[in-house]
């Protein structure tokens, strides 16, 4: 498979007042297109920092990030905006939906900024939300809101889905459902999927598990036979 994401010696230092925080201390990654990657690691180890850089929302202090062979630092502001809009779909722990827009409008708004979007009705249908299209986020359960957030990310038709603790706020059954949806999107649509989680069991669903410790990749494990969320030994 073709390499989609390549990072070389990524460093990130945050200047927080008096002290500088070294959030990433040399991360090398090579992620092929279509891979399902789970990132595990303790709180504060640099997981979100890494994901934000991969999504073009932050830049490394040192090192390189190449997307399809192009170094992101070579992009001008306009091209970087295009990358974020087109290539990447984000899913966060707390959904981040627009509260004053309906389910349909939340998804359609995201589709509008892409030049190659999917039909919002169709995406919502596939994720089982057709009968909730006119509901506002406050009228939806947590699991439904997260499914809207997934539909919103997918409707842009991105190459990569970056998920920062997507099941962190969900109960066990709902979390399982959401993970099954994400895995289905990875397998059926071929979208590269990167999920940050604190739940080590989710690792068995992925093609590859990357362990981050203190700003570095401490271990990488490949699964020959990834399982579905229903088969995970929770
Ligand atoms: N914008 C920022 N300014 C200053 N320090 C930051 C900033 N963002 C993150 N950090 C620091 O960088 C380190 C890594 O943070 P990061 O959010 O990447 O951790 P994480 O692995 O995602 O943790 P968690 O599992 O708790 O979400 C932490 O020490 C954090 O305090
Ligand atoms: Mg985090």
Coordinates of C-alpha atoms and ligand atoms in Angstrom, one line a residue:
X1 CA 0.0 0.0 0.0
X2 CA 1.1 3.6 -0.7
X3 CA 2.4 5.6 2.2
X4 CA -0.1 8.2 3.2
X5 CA 1.5 9.7 6.3
X6 CA 5.2 9.8 6.9
X7 CA 6.8 11.7 9.8
X8 CA 10.5 12.1 10.5
X9 CA 11.8 13.0 13.9
X10 CA 8.7 15.1 14.9
X11 CA 9.3 17.3 17.9
X12 CA 6.9 19.7 19.5
X13 CA 7.8 22.1 22.2
X14 CA 5.1 24.3 23.8
X15 CA 6.2 27.5 25.4
X16 CA 3.9 27.7 28.4
X17 CA 5.1 30.8 30.3
X18 CA 8.3 30.1 32.2
X19 CA 8.6 26.4 31.3
X20 CA 8.8 24.8 27.9
X21 CA 6.9 21.6 27.6
X22 CA 8.4 18.9 25.3
X23 CA 5.3 17.2 24.1
X24 CA 6.9 15.2 21.2
X25 CA 10.5 14.1 21.3
X26 CA 11.1 12.5 17.9
X27 CA 8.3 10.6 16.4
X28 CA 8.8 8.6 13.2
X29 CA 5.7 7.1 11.6
X30 CA 4.9 5.5 8.3
X31 CA 1.2 4.9 7.8
X32 CA 0.0 3.4 4.5
X33 CA -3.3 4.4 2.9
X34 CA -6.2 2.4 4.3
X35 CA -4.6 1.3 7.6
X36 CA -6.5 1.3 10.9
X37 CA -4.2 2.6 13.6
X38 CA -4.9 2.8 17.3
X39 CA -2.8 5.1 19.4
X40 CA -2.4 4.2 23.1
X41 CA -0.5 6.0 25.9
X42 CA -0.8 7.6 29.3
X43 CA -2.3 11.0 29.8
X44 CA 0.0 13.8 28.8
X45 CA 2.2 11.5 26.6
X46 CA 1.6 13.6 23.4
X47 CA -1.2 11.7 21.6
X48 CA -3.4 14.7 20.9
X49 CA -0.4 16.8 20.0
X50 CA 0.6 14.2 17.4
X51 CA -3.0 14.0 16.0
X52 CA -3.3 17.7 15.7
X53 CA -0.1 17.9 13.7
X54 CA -1.3 15.1 11.4
X55 CA -4.5 17.0 10.9
X56 CA -2.7 20.2 10.0
X57 CA -4.1 22.0 13.0
X58 CA -0.7 22.4 14.6
X59 CA 2.9 22.4 13.3
X60 CA 6.0 20.6 14.6
X61 CA 8.8 22.6 16.2
X62 CA 11.3 20.3 14.4
X63 CA 11.1 17.4 12.0
X64 CA 8.9 16.7 9.0
X65 CA 5.4 15.5 8.1
X66 CA 4.9 14.3 4.6
X67 CA 1.5 13.7 3.2
X68 CA 1.5 11.6 0.0
X69 CA 5.1 12.5 -0.3
X70 CA 4.6 16.3 0.1
X71 CA 6.1 18.0 3.1
X72 CA 3.4 19.9 4.8
X73 CA 5.7 22.8 5.7
X74 CA 6.1 23.5 2.0
X75 CA 2.4 24.3 1.7
X76 CA 1.3 27.9 1.8
X77 CA -1.6 29.0 4.0
X78 CA -4.2 28.4 1.3
X79 CA -2.9 24.9 0.5
X80 CA -2.8 24.0 4.2
X81 CA -6.4 25.1 4.6
X82 CA -7.3 22.9 1.6
X83 CA -5.6 20.0 3.2
X84 CA -7.6 20.4 6.5
X85 CA -10.8 20.8 4.6
X86 CA -10.4 18.1 2.1
X87 CA -8.1 15.4 3.3
X88 CA -8.9 15.2 7.0
X89 CA -12.1 14.4 9.0
X90 CA -11.9 15.0 12.7
X91 CA -13.9 13.3 15.4
X92 CA -13.6 14.5 19.0
X93 CA -14.6 13.1 22.4
X94 CA -17.3 15.8 22.9
X95 CA -18.7 15.8 19.4
X96 CA -18.3 19.6 18.8
X97 CA -21.5 19.9 16.9
X98 CA -23.1 23.3 16.2
X99 CA -25.9 23.4 18.7
X100 CA -28.1 25.7 16.7
X101 CA -28.0 23.5 13.6
X102 CA -30.0 20.4 13.0
X103 CA -28.4 17.0 12.3
X104 CA -28.7 17.5 8.6
X105 CA -27.4 21.0 8.7
X106 CA -24.3 20.1 10.7
X107 CA -23.4 17.5 8.1
X108 CA -24.3 19.6 5.1
X109 CA -22.2 22.5 6.4
X110 CA -19.1 20.3 6.5
X111 CA -19.9 18.8 3.0
X112 CA -20.1 22.4 1.6
X113 CA -16.4 23.1 2.3
X114 CA -15.2 20.1 0.4
X115 CA -15.0 19.9 -3.4
X116 CA -15.8 16.2 -3.5
X117 CA -18.4 15.7 -0.8
X118 CA -20.8 12.8 -0.3
X119 CA -24.5 13.3 -0.1
X120 CA -25.4 14.2 3.6
X121 CA -28.7 12.3 3.4
X122 CA -27.0 9.2 2.2
X123 CA -24.2 9.3 4.8
X124 CA -26.8 9.9 7.6
X125 CA -28.8 7.0 6.2
X126 CA -25.8 4.7 6.4
X127 CA -25.2 5.6 10.0
X128 CA -28.8 5.0 10.9
X129 CA -29.9 8.7 11.5
X130 CA -32.4 9.3 8.8
X131 CA -35.2 9.8 11.3
X132 CA -33.1 12.3 13.3
X133 CA -32.2 14.6 10.5
X134 CA -34.3 17.5 11.8
X135 CA -33.3 17.1 15.4
X136 CA -30.9 19.6 17.2
X137 CA -27.9 18.1 19.0
X138 CA -29.6 18.8 22.4
X139 CA -32.4 16.5 21.3
X140 CA -30.0 13.6 20.6
X141 CA -28.3 11.0 22.9
X142 CA -24.6 11.0 23.2
X143 CA -24.2 8.1 20.9
X144 CA -26.4 9.7 18.3
X145 CA -24.4 13.0 18.6
X146 CA -21.2 11.1 18.0
X147 CA -22.8 9.4 14.9
X148 CA -23.7 12.9 13.6
X149 CA -20.0 13.9 14.2
X150 CA -18.9 10.8 12.3
X151 CA -21.3 11.6 9.4
X152 CA -20.0 15.1 9.4
X153 CA -16.4 14.0 9.1
X154 CA -17.3 11.4 6.4
X155 CA -19.5 13.8 4.3
X156 CA -16.4 15.7 3.4
X157 CA -15.1 12.5 1.8
X158 CA -11.7 12.8 3.4
X159 CA -8.8 10.4 3.0
X160 CA -8.1 10.2 6.7
X161 CA -10.3 10.1 9.8
X162 CA -8.6 11.3 12.9
X163 CA -10.4 10.4 16.1
X164 CA -9.4 11.7 19.6
X165 CA -11.1 9.5 22.1
X166 CA -14.3 9.1 20.1
X167 CA -15.9 6.8 22.7
X168 CA -14.5 8.6 25.7
X169 CA -17.9 10.0 26.7
X170 CA -20.1 7.0 25.7
X171 CA -21.3 4.0 27.6
X172 CA -20.0 0.6 26.8
X173 CA -22.7 -0.6 24.3
X174 CA -22.9 2.8 22.5
X175 CA -19.1 3.0 22.3
X176 CA -19.0 -0.5 20.7
X177 CA -21.6 0.6 18.1
X178 CA -19.6 3.7 17.3
X179 CA -16.4 1.7 16.9
X180 CA -18.1 -0.8 14.6
X181 CA -19.2 2.1 12.4
X182 CA -15.7 3.5 12.3
X183 CA -14.2 0.1 11.4
X184 CA -16.8 -0.4 8.7
X185 CA -15.9 3.0 7.2
X186 CA -12.3 2.0 7.2
X187 CA -12.9 -1.4 5.6
X188 CA -15.7 -0.5 3.1
X189 CA -14.6 3.0 2.1
X190 CA -10.9 2.4 2.5
X191 CA -10.4 5.5 4.7
X192 CA -7.3 5.6 6.8
X193 CA -8.4 5.6 10.4
X194 CA -6.4 6.8 13.4
X195 CA -8.0 6.5 16.8
X196 CA -6.6 7.7 20.1
X197 CA -8.0 5.9 23.1
X198 CA -7.3 5.0 26.7
X199 CA -8.9 1.7 26.2
X200 CA -6.3 -0.9 25.4
X201 CA -8.9 -3.5 24.4
X202 CA -9.7 -1.4 21.3
X203 CA -6.2 -2.1 20.0
X204 CA -7.3 -5.6 18.9
X205 CA -9.7 -4.0 16.3
X206 CA -6.8 -2.2 14.5
X207 CA -4.3 -3.3 11.9
X208 CA -1.6 -1.6 14.1
X209 CA -1.3 -0.3 17.6
X210 CA 1.2 2.5 18.4
X211 CA 2.1 3.1 22.0
X212 CA 3.2 6.6 22.9
X213 CA 5.2 7.2 26.0
X214 CA 6.7 10.6 27.0
X215 CA 6.6 12.0 23.5
X216 CA 8.0 9.0 21.8
X217 CA 6.7 5.8 20.1
X218 CA 7.7 3.2 22.6
X219 CA 6.3 0.2 20.8
X220 CA 4.4 -0.8 17.6
X221 CA 2.3 -4.0 17.4
X222 CA 0.7 -5.3 14.2
X223 CA -2.4 -7.4 14.3
X224 CA -2.7 -10.1 11.6
X225 CA -6.3 -10.6 12.4
X226 CA -8.1 -7.5 13.7
X227 CA -11.5 -8.2 15.3
X228 CA -14.8 -6.3 15.4
X229 CA -16.0 -4.4 18.4
X230 CA -18.4 -7.3 19.2
X231 CA -15.5 -9.7 19.3
X232 CA -13.2 -7.6 21.5
X233 CA -12.4 -9.1 24.8
X234 CA -13.5 -6.0 26.9
Ligands
LIG1 N1 -1.3 24.2 23.7 C1 -0.5 23.8 24.7 N2 0.3 24.6 25.4 C2 1.1 24.1 26.3 N3 1.3 22.8 26.6 C3 0.5 22.0 26.0 C4 -0.4 22.4 24.9 N4 -1.0 21.3 24.4 C5 -0.5 20.2 25.1 N5 0.4 20.6 26.0 C6 1.2 19.8 26.9 O1 1.9 18.8 26.1 C7 1.9 17.5 26.7 C8 1.2 16.5 25.8 O2 -0.2 16.8 25.8 P1 -1.3 16.0 24.9 O3 -2.5 16.8 25.0 O4 -0.7 15.7 23.6 O5 -1.4 14.7 25.7 P2 -2.3 13.4 25.5 O6 -1.5 12.2 25.4 O7 -3.3 13.7 24.5 O8 -3.1 13.3 27.0 P3 -4.6 12.9 27.3 O9 -4.6 11.4 27.3 O10 -4.7 13.4 28.7 O11 -5.5 13.6 26.4 C9 1.2 17.7 28.1 O12 2.2 17.9 29.0 C10 0.4 19.0 27.9 O13 0.2 19.7 29.1
LIG2 MG1 -5.4 14.0 24.4

